[in-house]
Tab-separated table of C-alpha atoms and ligand atoms in Angstrom:
chain	number	residue	atom	x	y	z
J	7	MET	CA	-47.722	-12.040	35.329
J	8	ILE	CA	-46.734	-9.791	38.531
J	9	THR	CA	-42.983	-8.943	38.643
J	10	ILE	CA	-41.426	-7.710	41.811
J	11	PHE	CA	-38.101	-6.118	41.652
J	12	GLY	CA	-36.257	-5.165	44.943
J	13	THR	CA	-34.093	-6.639	47.578
J	14	ILE	CA	-33.485	-10.291	48.260
J	15	ALA	CA	-31.698	-10.215	51.362
J	16	LEU	CA	-29.949	-11.956	54.376
J	17	ASP	CA	-31.629	-10.511	57.298
J	18	THR	CA	-30.349	-10.388	60.979
J	19	THR	CA	-33.168	-9.923	63.385
J	20	GLU	CA	-33.188	-9.564	67.062
J	21	THR	CA	-36.356	-9.460	69.433
J	22	PRO	CA	-36.014	-9.502	73.294
J	23	PHE	CA	-36.898	-13.352	72.977
J	24	LYS	CA	-34.687	-14.582	70.152
J	25	LYS	CA	-32.072	-13.597	67.666
J	26	MET	CA	-31.797	-15.159	64.119
J	27	GLU	CA	-28.915	-14.464	61.970
J	28	LYS	CA	-28.736	-14.305	58.186
J	29	ILE	CA	-32.142	-15.631	57.402
J	30	LEU	CA	-33.823	-15.331	54.088
J	31	GLY	CA	-35.471	-11.840	53.863
J	32	GLY	CA	-35.613	-8.889	51.752
J	33	ALA	CA	-38.615	-6.694	50.577
J	34	ALA	CA	-38.796	-8.575	47.080
J	35	THR	CA	-38.763	-11.958	48.869
J	36	TYR	CA	-41.546	-11.351	51.232
J	37	SER	CA	-43.727	-9.462	48.722
J	38	ALA	CA	-43.158	-12.041	46.206
J	39	LEU	CA	-44.001	-14.991	48.260
J	40	SER	CA	-47.182	-13.370	49.384
J	41	ALA	CA	-48.374	-12.248	45.811
J	42	SER	CA	-47.761	-15.784	44.550
J	43	PHE	CA	-50.741	-17.054	46.746
J	44	PHE	CA	-52.936	-15.070	44.303
J	45	TYR	CA	-51.341	-14.944	41.060
J	46	PRO	CA	-48.277	-16.087	39.150
J	47	THR	CA	-45.229	-14.039	40.270
J	48	SER	CA	-41.808	-13.522	39.071
J	49	ILE	CA	-38.818	-11.857	41.172
J	50	VAL	CA	-36.072	-9.824	39.972
J	51	GLY	CA	-33.005	-8.990	42.067
J	52	ILE	CA	-29.469	-9.502	42.878
J	53	VAL	CA	-27.561	-11.976	45.388
J	54	GLY	CA	-24.139	-12.666	46.064
J	55	LYS	CA	-21.980	-15.812	46.373
J	56	ASP	CA	-22.885	-16.409	49.956
J	57	PHE	CA	-26.435	-16.707	49.089
J	58	PRO	CA	-27.259	-20.221	50.413
J	59	LYS	CA	-28.661	-22.999	48.039
J	60	ILE	CA	-31.325	-23.769	50.152
J	61	TYR	CA	-32.918	-20.244	50.101
J	62	ARG	CA	-32.718	-20.292	46.148
J	63	ASP	CA	-34.605	-23.569	46.340
J	64	ILE	CA	-37.200	-21.947	48.351
J	65	LEU	CA	-37.701	-19.136	45.918
J	66	ASN	CA	-37.594	-21.551	43.134
J	67	SER	CA	-40.268	-23.751	44.594
J	68	ARG	CA	-42.878	-20.609	44.516
J	69	LEU	CA	-41.773	-18.080	42.082
J	70	ASP	CA	-40.518	-17.703	38.549
J	71	THR	CA	-36.771	-16.990	39.418
J	72	LYS	CA	-35.294	-16.614	36.080
J	73	GLY	CA	-34.853	-12.717	37.028
J	74	ILE	CA	-32.420	-13.238	40.018
J	75	ILE	CA	-28.706	-12.549	39.013
J	76	THR	CA	-25.978	-13.912	41.018
J	77	ASP	CA	-22.677	-11.672	41.541
J	78	ASN	CA	-19.853	-13.992	42.601
J	79	ASP	CA	-17.504	-11.116	43.534
J	80	ALA	CA	-19.759	-9.672	46.340
J	81	LYS	CA	-21.920	-10.572	49.216
J	82	THR	CA	-25.729	-10.476	49.336
J	83	PHE	CA	-27.618	-7.468	50.914
J	84	HIS	CA	-27.431	-7.784	54.482
J	85	TYR	CA	-30.180	-5.952	56.848
J	86	ASP	CA	-29.588	-6.067	60.681
J	87	SER	CA	-32.476	-4.696	62.792
J	88	SER	CA	-33.917	-5.011	66.338
J	89	PHE	CA	-37.104	-4.866	68.166
J	90	ASP	CA	-37.966	-4.060	71.782
J	91	TYR	CA	-40.807	-5.610	73.796
J	92	ASP	CA	-43.468	-3.753	71.844
J	93	LEU	CA	-42.320	-5.972	68.697
J	94	PHE	CA	-43.336	-2.834	66.651
J	95	ARG	CA	-40.827	0.135	66.311
J	96	ARG	CA	-37.803	-1.318	64.629
J	97	LYS	CA	-34.025	-0.311	65.052
J	98	THR	CA	-31.909	-0.538	62.072
J	99	ASN	CA	-28.361	-1.541	63.377
J	100	LYS	CA	-26.830	-1.894	59.884
J	101	THR	CA	-27.588	-1.795	56.097
J	102	GLU	CA	-24.945	-3.474	54.079
J	103	LEU	CA	-25.902	-2.809	50.595
J	104	ASN	CA	-23.126	-5.111	49.059
J	105	VAL	CA	-24.248	-6.521	45.869
J	106	ILE	CA	-27.060	-3.976	45.285
J	107	LYS	CA	-24.582	-1.091	45.440
J	108	ASN	CA	-23.890	-0.797	41.916
J	109	PHE	CA	-26.579	-2.892	40.325
J	110	GLU	CA	-27.826	-2.142	36.890
J	111	PRO	CA	-31.207	-3.748	36.699
J	112	LYS	CA	-31.784	-6.329	33.963
J	113	ILE	CA	-34.910	-8.513	33.376
J	114	PRO	CA	-35.346	-11.673	31.357
J	115	SER	CA	-37.003	-10.533	27.985
J	116	GLU	CA	-40.434	-12.608	28.705
J	117	TYR	CA	-40.960	-10.318	31.819
J	118	ALA	CA	-41.187	-7.276	29.654
J	119	GLY	CA	-44.701	-7.985	29.074
J	120	SER	CA	-45.624	-8.103	32.904
J	121	GLU	CA	-48.904	-6.338	33.727
J	122	TYR	CA	-48.509	-5.869	37.325
J	123	ILE	CA	-45.165	-4.520	38.782
J	124	TYR	CA	-43.884	-4.005	42.305
J	125	LEU	CA	-40.779	-1.946	42.933
J	126	ALA	CA	-40.280	-3.163	46.272
J	127	ASN	CA	-38.035	-1.552	48.795
J	128	ASN	CA	-34.746	-0.838	46.946
J	129	ASP	CA	-32.328	1.908	45.737
J	130	PRO	CA	-35.062	4.446	44.066
J	131	HIS	CA	-32.515	5.091	41.160
J	132	GLN	CA	-32.417	1.280	40.272
J	133	ASN	CA	-36.208	1.023	40.612
J	134	ILE	CA	-36.588	4.056	38.091
J	135	GLN	CA	-34.494	2.297	35.608
J	136	ALA	CA	-36.042	-1.167	36.461
J	137	LEU	CA	-39.463	0.408	35.470
J	138	LYS	CA	-38.328	1.460	32.016
J	139	LEU	CA	-37.666	-2.108	31.083
J	140	PHE	CA	-41.370	-3.063	31.427
J	141	LYS	CA	-43.365	-2.345	28.241
J	142	LYS	CA	-47.077	-3.329	29.088
J	143	SER	CA	-47.651	-2.528	32.734
J	144	LYS	CA	-51.173	-1.868	33.983
J	145	LEU	CA	-50.355	-1.157	37.510
J	146	VAL	CA	-47.322	-0.136	39.255
J	147	LEU	CA	-46.763	0.083	42.972
J	148	CYS	CA	-43.661	1.095	44.979
J	149	ASP	CA	-42.452	1.428	48.576
J	150	THR	CA	-39.583	2.972	50.106
J	151	ILE	CA	-37.794	3.086	53.623
J	152	ASP	CA	-36.032	5.580	55.778
J	153	PHE	CA	-32.550	4.626	54.622
J	154	TRP	CA	-33.434	5.759	51.020
J	155	ILE	CA	-35.596	8.719	52.120
J	156	THR	CA	-32.427	9.886	54.079
J	157	ASN	CA	-30.016	9.409	51.317
J	158	LYS	CA	-31.704	9.923	48.195
J	159	SER	CA	-35.012	11.766	48.745
J	160	GLU	CA	-35.269	13.230	45.487
J	161	GLN	CA	-34.862	9.865	43.581
J	162	VAL	CA	-37.636	8.647	46.139
J	163	PHE	CA	-40.175	11.379	44.845
J	164	LYS	CA	-39.221	10.954	41.168
J	165	MET	CA	-39.785	7.182	41.554
J	166	MET	CA	-43.198	8.018	43.142
J	167	GLN	CA	-44.236	10.388	40.233
J	168	ASN	CA	-43.762	7.376	37.828
J	169	VAL	CA	-46.021	4.832	39.720
J	170	ASP	CA	-49.746	4.417	40.152
J	171	GLY	CA	-49.648	3.476	43.797
J	172	VAL	CA	-47.353	4.182	46.869
J	173	VAL	CA	-47.362	1.734	49.656
J	174	ILE	CA	-45.428	3.323	52.612
J	175	ASN	CA	-45.034	3.030	56.350
J	176	ASP	CA	-46.583	5.881	58.537
J	177	ASP	CA	-43.250	6.954	59.936
J	178	GLU	CA	-41.709	6.924	56.407
J	179	ALA	CA	-44.377	8.964	54.949
J	180	ARG	CA	-43.860	11.607	57.714
J	181	LEU	CA	-40.334	11.707	57.037
J	182	LEU	CA	-40.547	11.944	53.309
J	183	THR	CA	-43.369	14.856	53.093
J	184	LYS	CA	-42.390	16.526	56.240
J	185	ASN	CA	-45.825	16.426	57.710
J	186	SER	CA	-47.354	14.910	60.968
J	187	ASN	CA	-50.469	14.279	59.745
J	188	LEU	CA	-51.139	11.130	57.615
J	189	ILE	CA	-53.894	12.664	55.624
J	190	LYS	CA	-51.684	15.646	54.560
J	191	CYS	CA	-48.911	13.138	53.915
J	192	ALA	CA	-51.113	11.235	51.496
J	193	ARG	CA	-52.253	14.471	49.743
J	194	LYS	CA	-48.770	15.451	49.189
J	195	LEU	CA	-47.840	12.199	47.803
J	196	ILE	CA	-50.894	12.209	45.529
J	197	GLY	CA	-50.161	15.924	44.549
J	198	ASN	CA	-46.572	14.412	43.612
J	199	GLY	CA	-48.285	12.548	40.846
J	200	THR	CA	-49.426	9.012	42.301
J	201	LYS	CA	-53.041	8.028	42.009
J	202	PHE	CA	-53.440	6.321	45.367
J	203	VAL	CA	-51.456	5.891	48.466
J	204	VAL	CA	-51.627	3.107	51.137
J	205	ILE	CA	-50.164	4.242	54.563
J	206	LYS	CA	-49.175	1.159	56.761
J	207	LYS	CA	-49.173	1.616	60.523
J	208	GLY	CA	-48.087	-1.703	61.669
J	209	GLU	CA	-50.533	-3.166	64.435
J	210	ASN	CA	-52.631	-0.315	63.830
J	211	GLY	CA	-53.616	-1.169	60.496
J	212	SER	CA	-53.549	0.751	57.198
J	213	ILE	CA	-55.172	3.533	55.197
J	214	LEU	CA	-56.016	3.740	51.656
J	215	PHE	CA	-56.151	7.287	50.100
J	216	THR	CA	-57.321	8.449	46.644
J	217	LYS	CA	-57.809	11.656	45.677
J	218	ASN	CA	-61.517	11.743	47.036
J	219	HIS	CA	-61.757	8.727	49.170
J	220	ILE	CA	-60.227	7.358	52.551
J	221	PHE	CA	-60.392	3.825	53.675
J	222	PRO	CA	-59.072	3.141	56.840
J	223	SER	CA	-58.587	-0.621	57.827
J	224	PRO	CA	-57.537	-2.227	61.169
J	225	ALA	CA	-54.828	-4.733	61.277
J	226	TYR	CA	-56.056	-8.420	61.710
J	227	PRO	CA	-55.783	-9.067	65.505
J	228	ILE	CA	-52.872	-11.219	66.274
J	229	GLU	CA	-52.142	-12.371	69.893
J	230	ASP	CA	-48.646	-13.956	69.282
J	231	VAL	CA	-46.467	-11.770	67.405
J	232	VAL	CA	-43.041	-13.233	66.913
J	233	ASP	CA	-41.220	-10.838	64.203
J	234	PRO	CA	-42.885	-8.075	62.440
J	235	THR	CA	-40.176	-7.949	59.742
J	236	GLY	CA	-41.761	-8.202	56.267
J	237	ALA	CA	-45.078	-7.552	57.238
J	238	GLY	CA	-45.443	-4.480	55.157
J	239	ASP	CA	-43.951	-6.251	52.001
J	240	ALA	CA	-46.360	-9.151	52.601
J	241	PHE	CA	-49.200	-6.692	52.839
J	242	ALA	CA	-48.005	-4.986	49.402
J	243	GLY	CA	-47.901	-8.546	47.861
J	244	GLY	CA	-51.413	-9.529	48.865
J	245	PHE	CA	-52.648	-6.060	47.865
J	246	LEU	CA	-51.103	-6.221	44.382
J	247	GLY	CA	-51.906	-10.041	44.137
J	248	HIS	CA	-55.581	-9.441	44.546
J	249	ILE	CA	-55.710	-6.669	42.138
J	250	ALA	CA	-53.927	-8.822	39.669
J	251	ARG	CA	-56.206	-11.595	39.695
J	252	SER	CA	-59.286	-9.543	39.767
J	253	LYS	CA	-58.165	-8.076	36.423
J	254	LYS	CA	-59.655	-4.785	36.976
J	255	ILE	CA	-59.056	-1.822	39.217
J	256	ASN	CA	-61.697	0.282	41.021
J	257	LEU	CA	-62.494	1.499	44.318
J	258	ARG	CA	-64.233	-1.666	45.330
J	259	ILE	CA	-61.313	-3.979	44.246
J	260	LEU	CA	-58.662	-1.611	46.149
J	261	ARG	CA	-60.823	-1.945	49.419
J	262	GLU	CA	-60.906	-5.846	49.023
J	263	ALA	CA	-57.070	-5.514	48.370
J	264	MET	CA	-56.630	-3.672	51.586
J	265	ILE	CA	-58.078	-6.359	53.451
J	266	TYR	CA	-56.070	-9.195	51.502
J	267	GLY	CA	-52.979	-7.052	52.582
J	268	ASN	CA	-53.781	-6.932	56.169
J	269	VAL	CA	-54.353	-10.797	56.150
J	270	MET	CA	-51.005	-11.441	54.518
J	271	GLY	CA	-49.408	-9.091	56.999
J	272	SER	CA	-50.907	-10.927	59.988
J	273	PHE	CA	-49.473	-14.303	58.827
J	274	VAL	CA	-45.941	-12.956	58.427
J	275	VAL	CA	-45.669	-11.689	61.951
J	276	GLU	CA	-46.381	-14.950	63.364
J	277	ASP	CA	-43.021	-16.737	62.881
J	278	PHE	CA	-39.395	-15.405	62.216
J	279	GLY	CA	-38.718	-14.344	58.665
J	280	ILE	CA	-40.745	-16.046	55.754
J	281	ASP	CA	-41.344	-19.253	57.801
J	282	LYS	CA	-45.198	-18.779	58.223
J	283	LEU	CA	-45.600	-17.816	54.491
J	284	LEU	CA	-44.051	-21.384	53.737
J	285	LYS	CA	-46.538	-23.111	55.934
J	286	ILE	CA	-49.880	-21.770	55.160
J	287	LYS	CA	-52.332	-22.706	52.371
J	288	TYR	CA	-54.627	-20.511	50.406
J	289	LYS	CA	-57.711	-21.640	52.286
J	290	GLU	CA	-56.197	-20.235	55.366
J	291	ILE	CA	-56.015	-16.698	53.824
J	292	GLN	CA	-59.577	-17.156	52.757
J	293	LYS	CA	-60.585	-18.099	56.223
J	294	ARG	CA	-59.012	-14.980	57.743
J	295	TYR	CA	-60.524	-12.827	54.933
J	296	LYS	CA	-63.883	-13.994	56.084
J	297	ILE	CA	-63.272	-13.657	59.887
J	298	TYR	CA	-61.971	-10.107	59.265
J	299	ARG	CA	-65.403	-9.118	57.120
J	300	ASP	CA	-67.308	-10.533	60.494
J	301	ILE	CA	-64.963	-8.361	62.662
J	302	VAL	CA	-65.397	-5.115	60.996
J	303	HIS	CA	-68.977	-5.604	60.084
J	304	PHE	CA	-71.643	-3.266	61.669
J	305	ASN	CA	-75.175	-2.409	61.167
J	306	GLY	CA	-75.663	1.292	60.534
J	307	ASP	CA	-78.806	3.360	59.514
P	604	AMP	P1	-40.697	-4.567	56.226
P	604	AMP	O1	-40.554	-5.096	57.468
P	604	AMP	O2	-41.882	-5.031	55.427
P	604	AMP	O3	-40.624	-3.019	56.027
P	604	AMP	O4	-39.365	-5.098	55.249
P	604	AMP	C1	-38.446	-5.602	55.802
P	604	AMP	C2	-37.417	-5.974	54.684
P	604	AMP	O5	-36.963	-4.938	53.864
P	604	AMP	C3	-36.246	-6.679	55.232
P	604	AMP	O6	-36.182	-8.234	54.935
P	604	AMP	C4	-35.036	-6.050	54.576
P	604	AMP	O7	-33.975	-7.004	54.243
P	604	AMP	C5	-35.557	-5.211	53.621
P	604	AMP	N1	-34.796	-3.736	53.764
P	604	AMP	C6	-34.426	-3.246	54.807
P	604	AMP	N2	-33.780	-2.155	54.508
P	604	AMP	C7	-33.861	-1.908	53.286
P	604	AMP	C8	-33.261	-0.918	52.341
P	604	AMP	N3	-32.585	0.017	52.721
P	604	AMP	N4	-33.463	-1.010	50.998
P	604	AMP	C9	-34.141	-2.246	50.499
P	604	AMP	N5	-34.586	-3.152	51.454
P	604	AMP	C10	-34.435	-3.044	52.576
């Protein structure tokens, strides 16, 4: 089983074209829904008394949700952000931690044997605590965001020392490692103890770094981008989902996983929030994967 730990949120998102208030979001939500197309997935996180039943039903319909805890004394984590016409660079307006502020991670006992773990964007200290609850992990990934890098950078580095792979945005990699060049950023994170790093660059694709290899991959070209929120998380879900179902980890699988990551990200941006993830079928994922292969193919000597 894949288990994903992180925020289950109410997101307010504004683009020059539309504003959506308190829609279902959160790093764990996007990544778990994305991973669930590939492999059975469970989600662990905390929500508040204001978390709508309709959102709970959506999660229940796709995921093992026994790990969701409800705190009836506080509100759900709320993230408010906006985009300009580029629909790319995000401005954070508000991060209201609410229920996650003093959350002490707990998991149902049957999740302790999960082999594939994703510590999605969340308080790095809580992510470190959560990781200790898993006894049979084969592959652990994590992500972070500028909020935690600015407030808890030491804990972010510590979390990254304890995982196999880091999946992170370009700006955040720069902020964390204090380097401008992404190769240098990745080297620093590999030097910190992780085996591989995936740096996501939004519409410019993503790059996989291991100690001795670099694999750059373009984003799947999308003409009608609506809301980029969650693309990185959906990327991580597809990436981990493909590795989990392949049941082995080597460079070839990691490279294929990068393409599934790009494909999953390409769906999310086509609608607000998780809406597109709820509409697609697996065969559409496979169709984009094949188109992607044709797009990047070239005959060299
Ligand atoms: P992405 O666009 O893939 O980077 O992820 C966006 C998601 O991350 C949103 O749905 C937010 O609810 C969530 N998020 C934003 N800020 C934080 C934070 N400081 N900690 C945890 N999750 C966050």
